[in-house]
PDB file of C-alpha atoms in Angstrom:
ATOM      1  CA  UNK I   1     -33.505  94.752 -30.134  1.00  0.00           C
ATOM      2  CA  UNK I   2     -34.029  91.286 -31.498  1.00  0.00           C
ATOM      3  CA  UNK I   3     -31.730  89.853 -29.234  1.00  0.00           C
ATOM      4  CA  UNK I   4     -33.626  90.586 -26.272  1.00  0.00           C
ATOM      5  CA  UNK I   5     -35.811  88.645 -24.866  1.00  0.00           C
ATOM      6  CA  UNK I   6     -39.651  89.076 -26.226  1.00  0.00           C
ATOM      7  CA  UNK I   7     -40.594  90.525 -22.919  1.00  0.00           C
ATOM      8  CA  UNK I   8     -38.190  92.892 -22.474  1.00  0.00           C
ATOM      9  CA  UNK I   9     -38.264  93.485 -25.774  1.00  0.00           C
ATOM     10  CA  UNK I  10     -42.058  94.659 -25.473  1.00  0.00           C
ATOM     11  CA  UNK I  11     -40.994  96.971 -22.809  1.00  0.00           C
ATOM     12  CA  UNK I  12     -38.229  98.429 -25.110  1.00  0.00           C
ATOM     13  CA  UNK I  13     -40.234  99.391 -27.846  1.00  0.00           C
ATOM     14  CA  UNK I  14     -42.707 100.686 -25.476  1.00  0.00           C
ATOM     15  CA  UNK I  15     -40.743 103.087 -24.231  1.00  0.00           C
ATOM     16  CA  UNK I  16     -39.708 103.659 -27.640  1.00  0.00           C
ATOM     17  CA  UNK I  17     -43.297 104.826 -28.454  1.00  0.00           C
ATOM     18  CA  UNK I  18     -43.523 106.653 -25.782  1.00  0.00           C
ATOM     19  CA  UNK I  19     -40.274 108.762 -26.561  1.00  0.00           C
ATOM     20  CA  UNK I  20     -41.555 108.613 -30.495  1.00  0.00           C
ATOM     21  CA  UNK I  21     -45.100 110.151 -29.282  1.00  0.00           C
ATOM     22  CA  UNK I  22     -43.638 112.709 -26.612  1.00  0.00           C
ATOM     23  CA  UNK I  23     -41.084 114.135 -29.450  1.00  0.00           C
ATOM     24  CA  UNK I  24     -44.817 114.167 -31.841  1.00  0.00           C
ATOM     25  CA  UNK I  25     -46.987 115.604 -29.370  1.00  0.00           C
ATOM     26  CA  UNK I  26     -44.287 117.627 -26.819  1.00  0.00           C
ATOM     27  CA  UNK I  27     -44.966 121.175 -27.676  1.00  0.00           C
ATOM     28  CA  UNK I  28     -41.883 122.321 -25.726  1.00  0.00           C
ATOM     29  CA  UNK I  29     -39.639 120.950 -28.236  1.00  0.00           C
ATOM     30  CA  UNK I  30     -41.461 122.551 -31.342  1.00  0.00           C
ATOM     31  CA  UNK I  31     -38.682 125.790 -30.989  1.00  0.00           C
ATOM     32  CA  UNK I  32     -35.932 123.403 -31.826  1.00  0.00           C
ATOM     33  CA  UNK I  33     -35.075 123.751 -35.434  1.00  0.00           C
ATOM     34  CA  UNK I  34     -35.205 119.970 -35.979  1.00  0.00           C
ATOM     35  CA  UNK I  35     -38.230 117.470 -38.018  1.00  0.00           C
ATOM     36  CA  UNK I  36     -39.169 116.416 -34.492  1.00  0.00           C
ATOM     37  CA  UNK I  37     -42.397 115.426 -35.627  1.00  0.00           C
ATOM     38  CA  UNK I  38     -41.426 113.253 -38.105  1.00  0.00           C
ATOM     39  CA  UNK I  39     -38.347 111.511 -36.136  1.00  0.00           C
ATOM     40  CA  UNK I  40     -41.146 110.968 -33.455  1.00  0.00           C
ATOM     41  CA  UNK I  41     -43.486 109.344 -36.051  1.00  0.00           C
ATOM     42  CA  UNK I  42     -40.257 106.905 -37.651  1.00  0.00           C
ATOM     43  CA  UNK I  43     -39.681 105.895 -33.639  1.00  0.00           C
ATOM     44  CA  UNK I  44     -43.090 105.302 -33.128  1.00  0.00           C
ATOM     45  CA  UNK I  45     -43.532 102.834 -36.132  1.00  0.00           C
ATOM     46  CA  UNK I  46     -39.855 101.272 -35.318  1.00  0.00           C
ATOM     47  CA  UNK I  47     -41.166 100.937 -32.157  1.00  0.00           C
ATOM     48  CA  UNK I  48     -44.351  98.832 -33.495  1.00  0.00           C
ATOM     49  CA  UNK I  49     -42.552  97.403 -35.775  1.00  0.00           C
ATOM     50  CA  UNK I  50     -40.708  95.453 -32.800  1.00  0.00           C
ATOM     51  CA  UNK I  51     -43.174  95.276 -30.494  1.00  0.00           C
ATOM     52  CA  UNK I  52     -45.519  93.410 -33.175  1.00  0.00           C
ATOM     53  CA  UNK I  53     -42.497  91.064 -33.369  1.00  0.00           C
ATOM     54  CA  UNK I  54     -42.347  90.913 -29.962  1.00  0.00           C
ATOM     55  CA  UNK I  55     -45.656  90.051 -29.619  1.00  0.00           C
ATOM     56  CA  UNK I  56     -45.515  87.100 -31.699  1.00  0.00           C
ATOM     57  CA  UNK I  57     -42.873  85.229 -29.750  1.00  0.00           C
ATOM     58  CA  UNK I  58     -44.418  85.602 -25.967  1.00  0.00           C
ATOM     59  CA  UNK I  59     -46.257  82.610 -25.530  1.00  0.00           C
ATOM     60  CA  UNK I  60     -49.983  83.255 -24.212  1.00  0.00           C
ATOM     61  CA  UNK I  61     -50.506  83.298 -20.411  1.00  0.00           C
ATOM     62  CA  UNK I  62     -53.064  81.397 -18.641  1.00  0.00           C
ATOM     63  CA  UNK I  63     -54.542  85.279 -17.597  1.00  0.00           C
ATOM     64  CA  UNK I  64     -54.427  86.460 -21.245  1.00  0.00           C
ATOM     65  CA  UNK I  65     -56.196  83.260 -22.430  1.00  0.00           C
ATOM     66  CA  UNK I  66     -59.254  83.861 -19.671  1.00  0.00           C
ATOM     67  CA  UNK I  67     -59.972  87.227 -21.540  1.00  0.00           C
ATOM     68  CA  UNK I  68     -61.635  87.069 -25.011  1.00  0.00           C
ATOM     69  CA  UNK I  69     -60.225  89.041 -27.667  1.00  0.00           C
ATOM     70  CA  UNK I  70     -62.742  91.272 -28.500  1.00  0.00           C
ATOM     71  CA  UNK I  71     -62.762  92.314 -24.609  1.00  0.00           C
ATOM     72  CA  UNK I  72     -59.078  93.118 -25.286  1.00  0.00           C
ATOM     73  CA  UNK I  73     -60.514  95.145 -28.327  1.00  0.00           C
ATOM     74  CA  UNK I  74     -63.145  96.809 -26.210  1.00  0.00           C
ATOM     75  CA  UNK I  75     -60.661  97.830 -23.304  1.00  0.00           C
ATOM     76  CA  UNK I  76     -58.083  99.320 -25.676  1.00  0.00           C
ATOM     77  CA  UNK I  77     -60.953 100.869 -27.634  1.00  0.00           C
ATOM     78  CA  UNK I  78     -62.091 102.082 -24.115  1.00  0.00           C
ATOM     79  CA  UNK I  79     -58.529 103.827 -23.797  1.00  0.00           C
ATOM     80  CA  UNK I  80     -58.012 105.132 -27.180  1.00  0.00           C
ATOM     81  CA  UNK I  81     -61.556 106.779 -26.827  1.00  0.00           C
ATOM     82  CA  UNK I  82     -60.940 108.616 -23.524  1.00  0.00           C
ATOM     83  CA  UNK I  83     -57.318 109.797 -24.585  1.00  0.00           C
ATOM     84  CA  UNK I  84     -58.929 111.088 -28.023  1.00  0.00           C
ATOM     85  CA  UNK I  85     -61.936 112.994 -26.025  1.00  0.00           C
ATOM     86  CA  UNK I  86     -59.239 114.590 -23.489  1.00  0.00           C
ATOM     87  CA  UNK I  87     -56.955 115.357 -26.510  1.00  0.00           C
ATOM     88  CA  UNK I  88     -60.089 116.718 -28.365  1.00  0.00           C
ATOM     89  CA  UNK I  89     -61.341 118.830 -25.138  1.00  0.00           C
ATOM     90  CA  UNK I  90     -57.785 119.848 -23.973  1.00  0.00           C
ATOM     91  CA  UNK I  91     -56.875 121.478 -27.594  1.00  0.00           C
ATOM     92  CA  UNK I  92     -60.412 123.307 -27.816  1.00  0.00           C
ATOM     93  CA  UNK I  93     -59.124 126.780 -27.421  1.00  0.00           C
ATOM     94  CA  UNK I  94     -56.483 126.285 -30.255  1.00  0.00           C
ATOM     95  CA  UNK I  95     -59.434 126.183 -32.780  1.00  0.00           C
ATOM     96  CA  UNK I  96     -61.290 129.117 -31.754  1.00  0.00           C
ATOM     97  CA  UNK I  97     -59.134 131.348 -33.675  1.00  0.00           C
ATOM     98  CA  UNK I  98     -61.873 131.870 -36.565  1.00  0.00           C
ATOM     99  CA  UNK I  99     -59.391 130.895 -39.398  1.00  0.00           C
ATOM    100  CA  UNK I 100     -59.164 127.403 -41.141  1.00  0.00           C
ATOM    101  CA  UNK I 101     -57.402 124.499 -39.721  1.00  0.00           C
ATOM    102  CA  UNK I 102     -54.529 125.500 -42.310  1.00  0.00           C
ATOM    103  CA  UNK I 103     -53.533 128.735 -41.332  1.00  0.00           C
ATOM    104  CA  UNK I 104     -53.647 128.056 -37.735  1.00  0.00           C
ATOM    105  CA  UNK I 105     -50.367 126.351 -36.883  1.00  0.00           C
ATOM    106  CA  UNK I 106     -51.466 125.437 -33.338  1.00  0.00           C
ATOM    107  CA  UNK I 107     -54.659 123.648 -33.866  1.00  0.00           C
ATOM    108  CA  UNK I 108     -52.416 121.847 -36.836  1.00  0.00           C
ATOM    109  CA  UNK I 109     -50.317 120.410 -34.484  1.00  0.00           C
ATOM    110  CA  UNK I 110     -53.475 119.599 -32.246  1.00  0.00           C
ATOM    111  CA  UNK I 111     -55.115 118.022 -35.225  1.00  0.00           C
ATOM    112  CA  UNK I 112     -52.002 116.191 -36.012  1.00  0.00           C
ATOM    113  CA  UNK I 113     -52.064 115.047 -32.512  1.00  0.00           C
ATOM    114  CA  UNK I 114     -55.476 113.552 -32.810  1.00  0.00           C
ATOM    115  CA  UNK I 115     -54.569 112.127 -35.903  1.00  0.00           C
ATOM    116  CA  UNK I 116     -51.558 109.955 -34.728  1.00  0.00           C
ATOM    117  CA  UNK I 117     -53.894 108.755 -31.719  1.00  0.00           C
ATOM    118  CA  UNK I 118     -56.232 107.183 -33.841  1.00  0.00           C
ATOM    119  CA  UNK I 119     -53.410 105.633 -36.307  1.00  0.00           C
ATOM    120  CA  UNK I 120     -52.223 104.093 -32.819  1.00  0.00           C
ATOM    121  CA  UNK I 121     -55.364 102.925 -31.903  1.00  0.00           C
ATOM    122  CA  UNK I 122     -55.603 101.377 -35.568  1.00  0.00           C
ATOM    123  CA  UNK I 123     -52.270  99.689 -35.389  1.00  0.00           C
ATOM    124  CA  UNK I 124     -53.213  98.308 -31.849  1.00  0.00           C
ATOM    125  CA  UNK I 125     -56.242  96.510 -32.868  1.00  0.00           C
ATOM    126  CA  UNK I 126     -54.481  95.122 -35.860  1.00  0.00           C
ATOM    127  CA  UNK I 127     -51.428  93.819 -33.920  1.00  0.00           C
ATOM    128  CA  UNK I 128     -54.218  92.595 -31.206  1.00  0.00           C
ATOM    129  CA  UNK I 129     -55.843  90.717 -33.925  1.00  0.00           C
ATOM    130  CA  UNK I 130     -52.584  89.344 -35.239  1.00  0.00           C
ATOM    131  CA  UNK I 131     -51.863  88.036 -31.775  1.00  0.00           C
ATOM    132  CA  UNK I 132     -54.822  85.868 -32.458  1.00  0.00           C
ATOM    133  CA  UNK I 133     -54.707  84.635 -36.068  1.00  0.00           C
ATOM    134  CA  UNK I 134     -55.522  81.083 -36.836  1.00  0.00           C
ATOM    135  CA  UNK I 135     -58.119  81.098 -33.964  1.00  0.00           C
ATOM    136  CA  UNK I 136     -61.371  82.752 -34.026  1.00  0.00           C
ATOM    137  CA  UNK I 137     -61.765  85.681 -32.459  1.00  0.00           C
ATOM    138  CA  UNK I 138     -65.663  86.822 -32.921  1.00  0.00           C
ATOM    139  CA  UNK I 139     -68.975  84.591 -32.319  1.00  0.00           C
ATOM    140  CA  UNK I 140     -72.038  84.714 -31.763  1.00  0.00           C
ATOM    141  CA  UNK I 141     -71.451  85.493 -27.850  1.00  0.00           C
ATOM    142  CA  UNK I 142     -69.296  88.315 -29.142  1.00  0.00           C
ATOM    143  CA  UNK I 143     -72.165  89.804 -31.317  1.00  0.00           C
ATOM    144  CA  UNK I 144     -74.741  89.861 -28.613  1.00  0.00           C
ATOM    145  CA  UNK I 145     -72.637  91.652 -25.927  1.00  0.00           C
ATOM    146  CA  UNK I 146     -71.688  94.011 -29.347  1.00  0.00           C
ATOM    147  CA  UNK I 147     -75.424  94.378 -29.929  1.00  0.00           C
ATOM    148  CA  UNK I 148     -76.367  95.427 -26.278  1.00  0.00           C
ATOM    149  CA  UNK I 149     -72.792  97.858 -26.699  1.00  0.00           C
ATOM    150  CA  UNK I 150     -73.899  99.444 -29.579  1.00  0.00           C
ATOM    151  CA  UNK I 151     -77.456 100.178 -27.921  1.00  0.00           C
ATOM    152  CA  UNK I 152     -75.709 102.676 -25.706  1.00  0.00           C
ATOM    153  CA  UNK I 153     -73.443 104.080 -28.103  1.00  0.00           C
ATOM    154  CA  UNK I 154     -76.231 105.251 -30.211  1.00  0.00           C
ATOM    155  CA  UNK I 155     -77.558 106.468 -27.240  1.00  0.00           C
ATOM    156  CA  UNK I 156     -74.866 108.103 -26.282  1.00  0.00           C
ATOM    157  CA  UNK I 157     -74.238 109.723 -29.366  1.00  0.00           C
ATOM    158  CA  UNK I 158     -77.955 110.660 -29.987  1.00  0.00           C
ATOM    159  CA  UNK I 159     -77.932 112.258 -26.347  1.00  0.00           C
ATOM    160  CA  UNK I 160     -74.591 114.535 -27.292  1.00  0.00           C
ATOM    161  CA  UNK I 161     -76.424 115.459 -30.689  1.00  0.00           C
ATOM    162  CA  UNK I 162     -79.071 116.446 -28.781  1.00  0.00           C
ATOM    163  CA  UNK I 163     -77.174 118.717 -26.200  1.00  0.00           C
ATOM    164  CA  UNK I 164     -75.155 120.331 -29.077  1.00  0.00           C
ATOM    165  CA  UNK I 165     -78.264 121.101 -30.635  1.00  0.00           C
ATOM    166  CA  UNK I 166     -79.766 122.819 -27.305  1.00  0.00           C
ATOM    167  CA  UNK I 167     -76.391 124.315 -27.138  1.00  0.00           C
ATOM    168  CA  UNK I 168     -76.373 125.698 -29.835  1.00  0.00           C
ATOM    169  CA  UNK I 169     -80.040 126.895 -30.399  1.00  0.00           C
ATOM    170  CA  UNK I 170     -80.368 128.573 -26.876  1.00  0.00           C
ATOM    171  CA  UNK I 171     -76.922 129.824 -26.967  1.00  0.00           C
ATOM    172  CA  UNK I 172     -76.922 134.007 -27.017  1.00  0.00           C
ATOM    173  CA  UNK I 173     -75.880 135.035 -30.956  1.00  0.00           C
ATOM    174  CA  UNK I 174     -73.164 137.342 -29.674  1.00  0.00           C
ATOM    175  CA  UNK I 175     -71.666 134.229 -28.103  1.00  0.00           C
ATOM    176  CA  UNK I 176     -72.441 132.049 -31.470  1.00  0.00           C
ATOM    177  CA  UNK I 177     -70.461 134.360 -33.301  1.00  0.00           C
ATOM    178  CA  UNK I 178     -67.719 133.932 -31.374  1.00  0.00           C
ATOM    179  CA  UNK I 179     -67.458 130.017 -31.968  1.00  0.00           C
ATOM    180  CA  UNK I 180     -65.272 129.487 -34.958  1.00  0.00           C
ATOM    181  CA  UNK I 181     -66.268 126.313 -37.627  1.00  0.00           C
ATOM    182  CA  UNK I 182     -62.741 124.566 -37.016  1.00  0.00           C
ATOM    183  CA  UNK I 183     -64.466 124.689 -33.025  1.00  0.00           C
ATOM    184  CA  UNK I 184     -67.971 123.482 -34.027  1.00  0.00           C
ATOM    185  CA  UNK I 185     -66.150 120.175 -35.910  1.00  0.00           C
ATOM    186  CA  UNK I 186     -64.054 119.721 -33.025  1.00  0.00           C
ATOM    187  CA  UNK I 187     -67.275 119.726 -30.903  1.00  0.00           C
ATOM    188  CA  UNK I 188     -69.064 117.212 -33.699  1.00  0.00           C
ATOM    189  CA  UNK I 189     -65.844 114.938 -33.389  1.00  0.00           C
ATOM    190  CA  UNK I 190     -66.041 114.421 -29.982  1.00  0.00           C
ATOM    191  CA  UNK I 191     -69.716 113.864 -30.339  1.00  0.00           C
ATOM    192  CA  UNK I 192     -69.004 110.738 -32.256  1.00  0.00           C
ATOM    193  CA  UNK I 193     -66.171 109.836 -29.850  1.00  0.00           C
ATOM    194  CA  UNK I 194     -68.632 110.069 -27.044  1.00  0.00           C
ATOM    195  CA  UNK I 195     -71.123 107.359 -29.133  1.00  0.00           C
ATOM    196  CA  UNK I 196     -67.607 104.968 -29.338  1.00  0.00           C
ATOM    197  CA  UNK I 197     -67.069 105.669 -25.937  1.00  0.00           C
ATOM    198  CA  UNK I 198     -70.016 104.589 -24.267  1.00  0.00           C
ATOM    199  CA  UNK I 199     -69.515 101.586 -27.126  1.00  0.00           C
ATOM    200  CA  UNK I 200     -66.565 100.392 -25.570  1.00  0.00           C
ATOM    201  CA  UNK I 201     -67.451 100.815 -22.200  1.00  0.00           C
ATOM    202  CA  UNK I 202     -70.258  99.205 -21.960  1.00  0.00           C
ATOM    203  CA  UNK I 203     -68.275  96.411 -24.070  1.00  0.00           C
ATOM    204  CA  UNK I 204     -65.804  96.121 -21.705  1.00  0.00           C
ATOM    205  CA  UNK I 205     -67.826  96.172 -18.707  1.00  0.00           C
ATOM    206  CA  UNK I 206     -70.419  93.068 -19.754  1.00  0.00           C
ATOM    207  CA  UNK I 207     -67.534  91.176 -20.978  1.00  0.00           C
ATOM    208  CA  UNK I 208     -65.216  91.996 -17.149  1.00  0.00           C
ATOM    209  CA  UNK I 209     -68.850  91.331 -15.557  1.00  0.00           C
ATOM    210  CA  UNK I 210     -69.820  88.083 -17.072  1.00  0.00           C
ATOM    211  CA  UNK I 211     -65.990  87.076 -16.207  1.00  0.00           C
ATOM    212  CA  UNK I 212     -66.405  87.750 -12.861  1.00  0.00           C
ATOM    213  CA  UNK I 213     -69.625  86.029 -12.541  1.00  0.00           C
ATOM    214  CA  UNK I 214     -67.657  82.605 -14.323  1.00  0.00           C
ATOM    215  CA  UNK I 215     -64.673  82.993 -11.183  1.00  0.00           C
ATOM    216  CA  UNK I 216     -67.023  82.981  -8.786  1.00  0.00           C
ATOM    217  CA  UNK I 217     -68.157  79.428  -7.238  1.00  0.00           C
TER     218      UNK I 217
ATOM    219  CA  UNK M   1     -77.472  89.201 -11.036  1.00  0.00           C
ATOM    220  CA  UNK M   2     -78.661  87.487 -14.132  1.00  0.00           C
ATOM    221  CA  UNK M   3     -81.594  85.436 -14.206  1.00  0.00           C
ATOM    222  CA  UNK M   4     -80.811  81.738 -14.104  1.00  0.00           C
ATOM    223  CA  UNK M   5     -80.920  80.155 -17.683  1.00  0.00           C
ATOM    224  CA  UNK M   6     -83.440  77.767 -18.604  1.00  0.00           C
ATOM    225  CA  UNK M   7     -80.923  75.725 -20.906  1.00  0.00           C
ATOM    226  CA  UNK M   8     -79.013  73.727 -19.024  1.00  0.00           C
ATOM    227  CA  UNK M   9     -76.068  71.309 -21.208  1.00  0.00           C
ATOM    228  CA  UNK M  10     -73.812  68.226 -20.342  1.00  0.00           C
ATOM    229  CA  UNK M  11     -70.763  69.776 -22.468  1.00  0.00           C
ATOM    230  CA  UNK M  12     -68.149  69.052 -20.114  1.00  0.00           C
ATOM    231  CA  UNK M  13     -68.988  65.421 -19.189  1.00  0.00           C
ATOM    232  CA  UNK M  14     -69.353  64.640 -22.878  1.00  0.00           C
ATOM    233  CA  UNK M  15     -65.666  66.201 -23.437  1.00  0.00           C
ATOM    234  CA  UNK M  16     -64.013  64.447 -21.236  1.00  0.00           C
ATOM    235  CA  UNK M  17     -65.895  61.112 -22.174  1.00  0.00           C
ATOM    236  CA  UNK M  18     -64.903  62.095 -25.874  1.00  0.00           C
ATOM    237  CA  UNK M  19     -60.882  61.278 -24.393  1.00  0.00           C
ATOM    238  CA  UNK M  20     -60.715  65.121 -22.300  1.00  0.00           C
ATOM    239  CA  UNK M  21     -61.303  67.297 -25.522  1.00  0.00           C
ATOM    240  CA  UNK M  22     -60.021  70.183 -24.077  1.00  0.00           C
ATOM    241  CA  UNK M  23     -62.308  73.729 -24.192  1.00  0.00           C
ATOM    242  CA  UNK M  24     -59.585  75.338 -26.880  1.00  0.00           C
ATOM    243  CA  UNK M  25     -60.058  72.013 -29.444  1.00  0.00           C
ATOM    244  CA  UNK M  26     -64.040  72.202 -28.813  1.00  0.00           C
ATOM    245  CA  UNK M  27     -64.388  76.015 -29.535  1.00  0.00           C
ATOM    246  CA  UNK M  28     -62.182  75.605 -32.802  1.00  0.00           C
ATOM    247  CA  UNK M  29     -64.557  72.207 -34.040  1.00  0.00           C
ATOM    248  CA  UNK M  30     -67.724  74.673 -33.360  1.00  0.00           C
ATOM    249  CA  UNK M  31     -66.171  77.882 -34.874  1.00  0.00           C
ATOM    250  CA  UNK M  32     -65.979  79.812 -31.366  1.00  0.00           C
ATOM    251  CA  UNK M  33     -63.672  81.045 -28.879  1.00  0.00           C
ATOM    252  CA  UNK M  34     -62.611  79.507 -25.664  1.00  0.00           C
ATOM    253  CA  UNK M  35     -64.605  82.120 -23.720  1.00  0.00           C
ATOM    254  CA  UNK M  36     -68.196  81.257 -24.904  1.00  0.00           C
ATOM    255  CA  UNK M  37     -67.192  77.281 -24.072  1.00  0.00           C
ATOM    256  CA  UNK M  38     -66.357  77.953 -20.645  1.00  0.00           C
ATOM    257  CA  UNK M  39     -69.460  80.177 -20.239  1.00  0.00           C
ATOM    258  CA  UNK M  40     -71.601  77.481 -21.839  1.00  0.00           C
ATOM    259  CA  UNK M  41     -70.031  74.845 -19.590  1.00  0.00           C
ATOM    260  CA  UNK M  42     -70.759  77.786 -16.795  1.00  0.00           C
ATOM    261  CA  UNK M  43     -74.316  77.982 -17.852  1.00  0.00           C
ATOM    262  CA  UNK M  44     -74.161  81.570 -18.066  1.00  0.00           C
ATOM    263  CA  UNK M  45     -74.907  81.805 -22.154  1.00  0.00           C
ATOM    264  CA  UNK M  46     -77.976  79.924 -24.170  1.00  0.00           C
ATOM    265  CA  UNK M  47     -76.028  79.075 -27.531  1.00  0.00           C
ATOM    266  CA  UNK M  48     -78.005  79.531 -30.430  1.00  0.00           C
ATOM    267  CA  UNK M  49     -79.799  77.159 -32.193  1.00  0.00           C
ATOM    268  CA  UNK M  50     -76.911  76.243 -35.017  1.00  0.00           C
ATOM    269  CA  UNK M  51     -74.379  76.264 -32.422  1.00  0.00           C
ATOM    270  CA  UNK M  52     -75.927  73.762 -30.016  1.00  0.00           C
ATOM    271  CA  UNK M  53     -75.878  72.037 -33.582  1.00  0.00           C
ATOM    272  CA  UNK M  54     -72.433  72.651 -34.025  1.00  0.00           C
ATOM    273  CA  UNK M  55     -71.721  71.432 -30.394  1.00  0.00           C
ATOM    274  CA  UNK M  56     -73.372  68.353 -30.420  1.00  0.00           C
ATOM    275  CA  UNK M  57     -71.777  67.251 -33.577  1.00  0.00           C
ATOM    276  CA  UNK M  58     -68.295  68.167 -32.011  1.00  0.00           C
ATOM    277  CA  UNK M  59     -69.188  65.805 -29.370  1.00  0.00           C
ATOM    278  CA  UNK M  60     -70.887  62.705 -31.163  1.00  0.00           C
ATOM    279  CA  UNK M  61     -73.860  63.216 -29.643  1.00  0.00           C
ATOM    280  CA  UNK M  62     -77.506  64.364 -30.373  1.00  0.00           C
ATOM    281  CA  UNK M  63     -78.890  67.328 -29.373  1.00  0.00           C
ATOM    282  CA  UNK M  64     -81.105  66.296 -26.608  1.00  0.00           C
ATOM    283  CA  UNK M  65     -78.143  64.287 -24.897  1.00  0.00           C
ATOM    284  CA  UNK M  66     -76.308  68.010 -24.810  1.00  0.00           C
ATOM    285  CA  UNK M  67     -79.004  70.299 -24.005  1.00  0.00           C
ATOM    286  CA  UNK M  68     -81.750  70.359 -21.786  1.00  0.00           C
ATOM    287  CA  UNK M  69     -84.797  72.861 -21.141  1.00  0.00           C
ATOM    288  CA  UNK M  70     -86.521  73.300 -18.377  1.00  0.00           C
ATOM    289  CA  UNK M  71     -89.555  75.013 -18.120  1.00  0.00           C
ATOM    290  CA  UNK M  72     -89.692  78.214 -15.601  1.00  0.00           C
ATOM    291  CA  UNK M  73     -91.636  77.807 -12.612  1.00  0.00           C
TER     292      UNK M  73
END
């Protein structure tokens, strides 16, 4: 893969991830009697692996330089968090099974799911900040917009506390009963991954504002 | 739309009167990225106090020569 060129390169090992991440997450493949989990988690780093390298040998464009890092941060952050929630809100019904996260193979592999999301979304940001070393990458600009962010995140979070709470204290305590606690920390979860959400978004829509406000005359 | 700022700043005239420093070089002598120089230079950010500092000492230059305020009307 080396010998390609660092563009097609990054495509390569993007598709590598992909296939790495379908064999992880693609229950249809779970009845073969194969590690397809863990051949899906060595493509996926292989695939990082190169696309890291691949990353260091493209030469910045004149479009990438306009953008400030952190508003890359903020925009992958922005797509981590809504694949996480869906992930989260998709897999709901595999933890209502009242038995621990353990002895329920399918919200395992759910978990597992959610899991290898967020060690994406961890290796992204690094390899984002890599792409940058030697030149600074937060300021002071950075930590107002960040500020102003985090104002609606806690917002956002406090306001999905709030309806869990209602939830939860008007619901009927036939219905409570059926809720299982592997359910109720799913729920919590995406409670904090609304907060980030909202974090990011706003994030990424001052910084994509106050860009567009600089193009025009 | 954002209220007009009431610091206005000379950054671009004194870079290219320092030989066309060019945004990247000025943002690494003050410790910031490119972004906040070209929204400086696009008077849509009001550094802070240490980085008009930083800025002016970049540039040779005093504060005052940099950055102006204007009163609101």
């Amino acid at each position: 893969m080396i010998l390609l060129s660092p563009r097609n390169q990054l495509i390569a090992s993007l598709c590598l991830a992909g296939f790495g991440l379908t064999l992880f997450f693609g229950n249809s493949f779970r009845d073969w009697d194969m590690p397809l989990d863990w051949i899906g988690t060595f493509l996926f780093v292989a695939a990082v692996w190169f696309f890291v390298d691949a990353v260091h040998r493209i030469p910045h464009s004149e479009a990438e330089l306009a953008i400030a890092p952190q508003e890359w941060q903020a925009w992958v952050g922005l797509a981590f968090c809504s694949a996480c929630l869906v992930a989260i809100w998709t897999s709901l019904p595999a933890f209502a099974a009242p038995v621990s996260i353990r002895e329920n193979p399918e919200a395992g592999a759910a978990g597992r799911s959610i899991g290898m999301l967020f060690v994406a979304w961890a290796v992204l940001a690094h390899v984002l900040n890599q792409r940058w070393a030697g030149t600074v990458i937060f300021d002071e600009r950075d930590r107002a917009i960040e500020k102003r962010a985090s104002t609606w995140g806690r917002a956002a979070t406090t306001a999905a506390v709030i309806c869990i709470a209602v939830l939860l204290g008007f619901s009927p305590t036939e219905r409570l009963q059926m809720l299982s606690y592997p359910w109720i920390a799913q729920l919590l979860m995406s409670t904090l991954l609304v907060g980030m959400w909202f974090d990011n978004a706003v994030a990424a829509l001052l910084y994509w504002r106050e860009r567009r406000q600089l193009d025009s005359p | 739309m954002a209220a007009p700022l009431t610091i206005t700043n000379h950054i671009r005239r004194f870079r290219f009167d320092r030989g066309e420093m060019t945004q990247q070089a000025l943002a690494d002598a003050c410790g910031v990225t490119r972004q906040t120089i070209i929204a400086l230079e696009a008077r849509r950010y009001a550094p802070s106090l240490e980085l008009g500092f930083r800025i002016a000492h970049a540039l040779d230059a005093t504060l005052e020569e940099i950055f102006q305020w204007q009163a609101p009307t």
